[in-house]
Short mmCIF file of C-alpha atoms in Angstrom, two decimals:
data_model
loop_
_atom_site.label_atom_id
_atom_site.label_comp_id
_atom_site.label_asym_id
_atom_site.label_seq_id
_atom_site.Cartn_x
_atom_site.Cartn_y
_atom_site.Cartn_z
CA MET A 3 -8.41 -9.40 19.00
CA ARG A 4 -5.54 -6.84 19.24
CA ILE A 5 -2.50 -8.01 17.45
CA LEU A 6 0.32 -6.18 18.35
CA ILE A 7 3.41 -5.94 15.97
CA GLY A 8 6.74 -6.01 16.09
CA GLY A 9 8.99 -5.20 12.38
CA GLY A 10 5.19 -4.62 10.99
CA SER A 11 6.15 -2.65 8.39
CA GLY A 12 8.33 -5.00 6.52
CA PHE A 13 7.14 -7.19 3.86
CA VAL A 14 6.52 -9.55 5.83
CA GLY A 15 4.44 -7.50 8.40
CA ARG A 16 2.24 -6.26 6.05
CA GLU A 17 1.64 -9.30 4.60
CA LEU A 18 0.03 -10.22 8.30
CA SER A 19 -1.27 -6.48 9.06
CA ARG A 20 -3.43 -7.12 5.75
CA LEU A 21 -4.61 -11.21 6.60
CA LEU A 22 -5.56 -9.79 10.78
CA ARG A 23 -6.79 -7.25 8.55
CA ASP A 24 -9.39 -9.24 6.85
CA LYS A 25 -10.58 -11.25 9.83
CA GLY A 26 -11.04 -7.79 12.15
CA HIS A 27 -8.91 -7.80 14.09
CA GLU A 28 -7.39 -4.20 15.41
CA VAL A 29 -2.96 -4.16 14.60
CA THR A 30 -0.98 -1.29 16.30
CA VAL A 31 2.71 -1.44 14.63
CA ILE A 32 5.51 -1.28 16.28
CA SER A 33 8.25 0.62 14.02
CA ARG A 34 11.10 4.05 13.85
CA GLN A 35 8.73 6.13 12.98
CA ALA A 36 5.70 7.06 14.48
CA GLY A 37 2.02 7.40 11.93
CA PRO A 38 -1.52 6.36 12.02
CA GLY A 39 -1.86 2.79 13.49
CA THR A 40 2.41 2.65 14.97
CA ILE A 41 3.51 2.94 17.95
CA THR A 42 7.71 3.39 17.41
CA TRP A 43 10.57 1.15 20.40
CA ASN A 44 11.18 4.26 22.52
CA ASP A 45 7.00 4.57 22.77
CA LEU A 46 7.40 0.92 23.72
CA GLU A 47 10.03 1.46 26.37
CA ALA A 48 8.51 4.14 28.17
CA ASP A 49 4.80 3.96 28.58
CA GLY A 50 5.07 -0.19 28.31
CA LEU A 51 2.45 -2.94 26.24
CA PRO A 52 -0.70 -1.40 24.66
CA PRO A 53 -3.34 -3.27 26.11
CA CYS A 54 -3.27 -6.38 23.58
CA GLU A 55 -4.01 -10.37 22.90
CA GLY A 56 -1.41 -10.80 21.06
CA ALA A 57 1.92 -9.59 20.02
CA VAL A 58 4.59 -10.69 17.37
CA ASN A 59 8.08 -9.98 16.40
CA LEU A 60 9.53 -9.47 12.83
CA ALA A 61 11.78 -6.90 13.48
CA GLY A 62 15.46 -7.13 12.48
CA GLU A 63 17.95 -5.87 9.34
CA ASN A 64 17.31 -7.25 6.59
CA LEU A 65 19.85 -9.71 5.88
CA MET A 66 20.09 -10.42 2.08
CA ASN A 67 19.94 -6.28 1.86
CA PRO A 68 22.02 -5.26 -1.69
CA LEU A 69 23.40 -2.11 -0.55
CA ARG A 70 25.04 -3.42 2.44
CA TRP A 71 28.64 -4.64 2.85
CA TRP A 72 29.65 -7.37 4.16
CA ASN A 73 31.32 -6.38 7.80
CA GLU A 74 31.23 -6.37 11.12
CA SER A 75 29.74 -3.42 11.33
CA TYR A 76 26.42 -5.61 9.53
CA LYS A 77 26.59 -7.59 11.82
CA LYS A 78 26.89 -6.09 14.51
CA ASP A 79 23.61 -4.53 13.39
CA LEU A 80 21.64 -7.76 12.39
CA PHE A 81 22.09 -9.46 16.19
CA ALA A 82 21.07 -6.54 17.94
CA SER A 83 18.67 -5.08 15.01
CA ARG A 84 17.31 -8.84 16.26
CA ILE A 85 17.49 -8.99 20.07
CA ASP A 86 17.44 -6.06 20.86
CA THR A 87 13.70 -5.29 19.96
CA THR A 88 12.78 -9.22 20.95
CA LYS A 89 14.06 -8.24 24.33
CA ALA A 90 12.08 -4.14 23.89
CA LEU A 91 8.70 -6.65 23.60
CA ALA A 92 8.95 -9.12 26.05
CA GLN A 93 10.01 -7.33 28.23
CA ALA A 94 7.53 -5.56 27.65
CA ILE A 95 5.21 -8.92 28.29
CA ALA A 96 6.12 -9.70 31.69
CA ALA A 97 6.11 -5.92 32.92
CA SER A 98 2.47 -5.45 31.95
CA PRO A 99 -0.37 -6.50 34.29
CA THR A 100 -2.41 -7.80 31.93
CA PRO A 101 -0.14 -9.36 29.28
CA PRO A 102 -1.65 -11.11 26.07
CA HIS A 103 -2.40 -14.59 25.31
CA SER A 104 0.06 -14.89 22.53
CA TRP A 105 3.36 -14.16 22.25
CA VAL A 106 5.11 -15.39 18.40
CA LEU A 107 8.90 -14.82 17.08
CA VAL A 108 9.94 -15.22 13.80
CA THR A 109 13.38 -16.21 13.97
CA GLY A 110 14.82 -18.45 10.87
CA VAL A 111 16.22 -21.83 9.86
CA ALA A 112 19.44 -20.61 9.71
CA CYS A 113 19.74 -22.66 13.01
CA TYR A 114 19.66 -25.76 11.68
CA LYS A 115 22.78 -26.79 9.64
CA PRO A 116 23.47 -27.14 6.13
CA SER A 117 23.36 -31.27 4.24
CA GLN A 118 21.84 -32.42 1.65
CA THR A 119 20.93 -35.26 3.62
CA ALA A 120 19.61 -34.92 7.27
CA GLN A 121 16.12 -34.01 7.08
CA TYR A 122 14.95 -31.52 10.64
CA THR A 123 11.73 -31.18 12.51
CA GLU A 124 10.99 -29.06 15.31
CA ASP A 125 12.01 -31.33 16.99
CA SER A 126 15.42 -32.11 15.51
CA ASP A 127 18.12 -31.18 18.24
CA TRP A 128 20.94 -29.00 17.13
CA THR A 129 23.39 -26.56 18.67
CA PRO A 130 25.01 -23.41 17.56
CA PHE A 131 27.77 -23.57 14.40
CA ASP A 132 28.26 -20.96 13.02
CA LEU A 133 27.07 -16.94 12.84
CA LEU A 134 24.20 -17.64 11.82
CA SER A 135 22.65 -20.11 13.55
CA ARG A 136 23.96 -17.80 16.90
CA LEU A 137 22.03 -15.67 16.34
CA VAL A 138 18.80 -17.91 16.11
CA LYS A 139 20.15 -19.09 19.81
CA GLU A 140 20.61 -15.27 21.72
CA TRP A 141 17.37 -14.08 19.46
CA GLU A 142 15.00 -17.06 20.33
CA ALA A 143 16.60 -17.05 24.10
CA ALA A 144 15.91 -12.91 24.43
CA GLY A 145 12.56 -14.06 24.01
CA ARG A 146 11.60 -15.93 26.97
CA LEU A 147 9.67 -14.77 29.25
CA PRO A 148 10.17 -15.30 32.73
CA GLU A 149 8.70 -18.65 34.45
CA ASP A 150 5.19 -17.05 35.70
CA VAL A 151 4.28 -14.84 33.15
CA ALA A 152 4.86 -18.11 30.61
CA GLN A 153 2.13 -19.56 32.49
CA LYS A 154 -0.97 -17.29 31.21
CA THR A 155 0.82 -16.14 27.41
CA LYS A 156 1.54 -18.69 24.82
CA GLN A 157 4.90 -18.69 23.77
CA VAL A 158 5.58 -19.54 19.81
CA VAL A 159 8.47 -19.68 17.79
CA ILE A 160 8.24 -19.98 14.26
CA ARG A 161 11.50 -20.65 12.34
CA PRO A 162 11.13 -19.57 8.56
CA GLY A 163 12.69 -20.97 5.14
CA ALA A 164 13.22 -18.08 2.65
CA VAL A 165 10.42 -15.93 2.02
CA LEU A 166 8.38 -15.84 -1.73
CA GLY A 167 5.96 -13.18 -2.45
CA ARG A 168 6.12 -10.56 -5.02
CA ASP A 169 6.26 -7.30 -2.90
CA GLY A 170 9.03 -8.39 -1.66
CA GLY A 171 12.33 -10.71 -0.20
CA ALA A 172 14.48 -12.56 -1.79
CA MET A 173 11.70 -12.91 -4.42
CA LYS A 174 12.50 -9.47 -5.50
CA GLN A 175 16.05 -9.35 -6.64
CA MET A 176 15.97 -12.33 -8.42
CA LEU A 177 12.60 -11.65 -10.09
CA THR A 178 14.62 -9.16 -12.96
CA PRO A 179 18.10 -11.54 -14.12
CA PHE A 180 15.64 -13.52 -14.51
CA TRP A 181 13.41 -11.53 -16.34
CA LEU A 182 16.43 -10.34 -18.54
CA GLY A 183 17.25 -14.63 -18.80
CA LEU A 184 19.93 -14.56 -16.50
CA GLY A 185 18.86 -16.48 -14.28
CA GLY A 186 20.23 -19.83 -13.03
CA THR A 187 21.72 -21.86 -10.56
CA LEU A 188 23.56 -21.03 -6.68
CA GLY A 189 26.87 -22.94 -6.27
CA SER A 190 26.33 -26.77 -7.11
CA GLY A 191 22.55 -25.80 -7.48
CA ARG A 192 21.94 -29.52 -5.44
CA GLN A 193 21.33 -27.47 -1.93
CA PRO A 194 18.26 -27.95 -0.28
CA PHE A 195 15.84 -24.90 -0.74
CA PRO A 196 13.76 -24.31 2.40
CA TRP A 197 10.38 -22.05 1.47
CA ILE A 198 7.69 -20.14 2.21
CA HIS A 199 4.80 -18.04 0.74
CA VAL A 200 5.23 -15.50 2.80
CA SER A 201 0.43 -14.99 2.91
CA ASP A 202 1.21 -19.33 3.89
CA LEU A 203 4.05 -17.27 6.47
CA ALA A 204 0.74 -15.07 7.23
CA GLY A 205 -1.45 -17.41 7.95
CA ILE A 206 0.83 -19.45 10.64
CA ILE A 207 1.37 -16.74 13.10
CA THR A 208 -1.89 -15.73 12.63
CA HIS A 209 -2.80 -19.42 13.49
CA ALA A 210 -0.34 -19.63 16.54
CA LEU A 211 -1.68 -16.26 17.61
CA GLU A 212 -5.21 -17.96 18.28
CA PRO A 213 -5.88 -18.34 22.21
CA SER A 214 -5.33 -21.82 23.56
CA LEU A 215 -7.61 -24.04 25.78
CA ASP A 216 -4.74 -25.27 27.45
CA THR A 217 -2.24 -24.17 30.46
CA PRO A 218 0.62 -22.38 28.14
CA SER A 219 4.28 -24.03 28.28
CA PRO A 220 7.27 -22.41 29.94
CA VAL A 221 9.06 -23.80 26.32
CA PRO A 222 7.66 -22.20 23.84
CA GLN A 223 5.79 -24.21 21.18
CA VAL A 224 8.34 -23.95 17.88
CA PHE A 225 7.02 -24.80 13.89
CA ASN A 226 9.37 -24.70 10.86
CA GLY A 227 8.01 -22.19 9.14
CA VAL A 228 8.51 -24.14 5.60
CA ALA A 229 6.28 -25.47 2.76
CA PRO A 230 5.79 -29.08 2.88
CA ALA A 231 7.50 -29.85 -0.41
CA ASP A 232 11.50 -31.31 -0.34
CA ASN A 233 13.28 -28.74 -3.12
CA THR A 234 16.32 -27.88 -4.58
CA ASN A 235 17.52 -24.77 -5.52
CA TYR A 236 17.81 -26.26 -8.88
CA GLU A 237 13.95 -27.47 -8.63
CA PHE A 238 13.66 -23.98 -7.42
CA THR A 239 15.81 -22.24 -10.66
CA LYS A 240 14.11 -24.33 -13.22
CA GLU A 241 10.78 -24.02 -12.07
CA LEU A 242 10.94 -20.17 -12.03
CA GLY A 243 12.29 -20.67 -15.57
CA ARG A 244 9.03 -22.63 -16.50
CA VAL A 245 6.50 -20.37 -15.07
CA LEU A 246 8.61 -17.05 -16.94
CA ASN A 247 9.13 -19.22 -19.98
CA ARG A 248 12.77 -17.68 -19.47
CA PRO A 249 16.10 -19.89 -20.24
CA THR A 250 18.47 -20.44 -16.73
CA ILE A 251 21.90 -21.05 -17.55
CA PHE A 252 23.40 -18.83 -15.54
CA PRO A 253 25.32 -20.41 -12.27
CA VAL A 254 26.60 -18.41 -10.12
CA PRO A 255 29.77 -20.39 -8.79
CA GLY A 256 30.21 -20.75 -5.37
CA PHE A 257 33.17 -18.81 -5.29
CA VAL A 258 31.50 -15.48 -6.96
CA MET A 259 28.84 -14.99 -3.84
CA ASN A 260 31.46 -15.54 -1.11
CA ALA A 261 33.45 -12.67 -3.00
CA LEU A 262 30.15 -10.77 -3.63
CA MET A 263 28.30 -10.99 -0.17
CA GLY A 264 30.96 -12.76 1.81
CA HIS A 265 30.35 -16.37 2.72
CA GLU A 266 28.91 -16.74 5.83
CA ARG A 267 25.90 -15.04 4.26
CA ALA A 268 26.06 -15.81 0.93
CA ILE A 269 26.07 -19.83 2.85
CA VAL A 270 22.46 -19.04 3.18
CA LEU A 271 22.09 -19.79 -0.79
CA THR A 272 25.01 -22.09 -1.50
CA GLN A 273 24.25 -24.36 1.56
CA GLY A 274 21.12 -25.46 2.78
CA GLN A 275 19.35 -27.69 4.40
CA LYS A 276 15.62 -30.11 4.20
CA VAL A 277 13.02 -28.88 6.82
CA ALA A 278 9.80 -30.10 7.71
CA PRO A 279 7.05 -28.49 8.94
CA GLU A 280 5.53 -31.53 10.98
CA ARG A 281 4.32 -29.85 13.43
CA THR A 282 3.18 -27.11 11.65
CA LEU A 283 1.06 -29.51 9.41
CA GLU A 284 -0.25 -31.18 12.77
CA SER A 285 -1.14 -28.05 14.89
CA GLY A 286 -4.11 -28.32 11.07
CA PHE A 287 -3.08 -25.51 9.79
CA GLN A 288 -3.76 -25.27 5.52
CA TYR A 289 -1.49 -24.60 3.19
CA GLN A 290 -2.76 -22.15 0.41
CA TYR A 291 0.66 -22.75 -2.16
CA PRO A 292 2.06 -26.24 -1.13
CA ASP A 293 4.09 -26.29 -4.36
CA LEU A 294 7.03 -24.20 -5.72
CA SER A 295 4.86 -24.52 -9.37
CA SER A 296 0.91 -23.00 -6.84
CA ALA A 297 3.67 -20.19 -5.54
CA LEU A 298 5.71 -19.39 -7.97
CA LYS A 299 2.79 -18.19 -10.13
CA GLN A 300 0.53 -16.66 -7.96
CA ILE A 301 3.88 -14.21 -7.90
CA VAL A 302 4.29 -13.68 -11.14
CA GLY A 303 0.67 -13.36 -11.27
CA SER A 304 0.83 -15.89 -14.28
#
């Protein structure tokens, strides 16, 4: 297959591109800079959708960018970088005389309200309750295809939790303090911690790109992109310390997280949701890293 990936030069995009090429697929990345195997967003707007059987959007400003202060400018960038690129791809698909058979949008679990008791599946109802859940609502709405196009193109939404991997994401910032013995729980530590290994997220996206034998539904199919594990931040912290053979005795209180990151952003780390990948498992997807121990051992190389 020929696969077009918006934001394909990022952390998840690099892993997805590698997996797809290993399987013999041809990958074209949409990025801000042109290059080999790459087109720009301006190219997409000017020339339309290049011939492809599958399209994916991973583009978006990093929510946890440590170099960006939490202010109105940053929030605007978070929305625009996701919604504008998603709209651009959806409009290009809709305008194409030969639209791809699969269109996969990767959003997030921030749509589900934090709770230590509620468990969310792909069928759970939700309504926006804060800034990030509103972002997910607008983001997913931007990706919806017109009904006539949706009859030809399978629409899939994947909602990942914290993406864990050696070369980026949350782990890149965590490993140094943990190696130095300065790691600890965030907030109370009791909050759920939905997570997924980057290789498994790439695998779920690849699985979703496969052509369907059924007539596509006008409503996007949702997959929760999380591991089939039910962990708390405390359990994650202790397991990472165990794998690294380092103490984890320096908790970071919630008010410190709020001051450093801004409350609306810190909530992603100090609160959490129990998210189950019910439909992901029902689809037959096989996880490489279904538990924290196997995922963290692979990441730290132990």
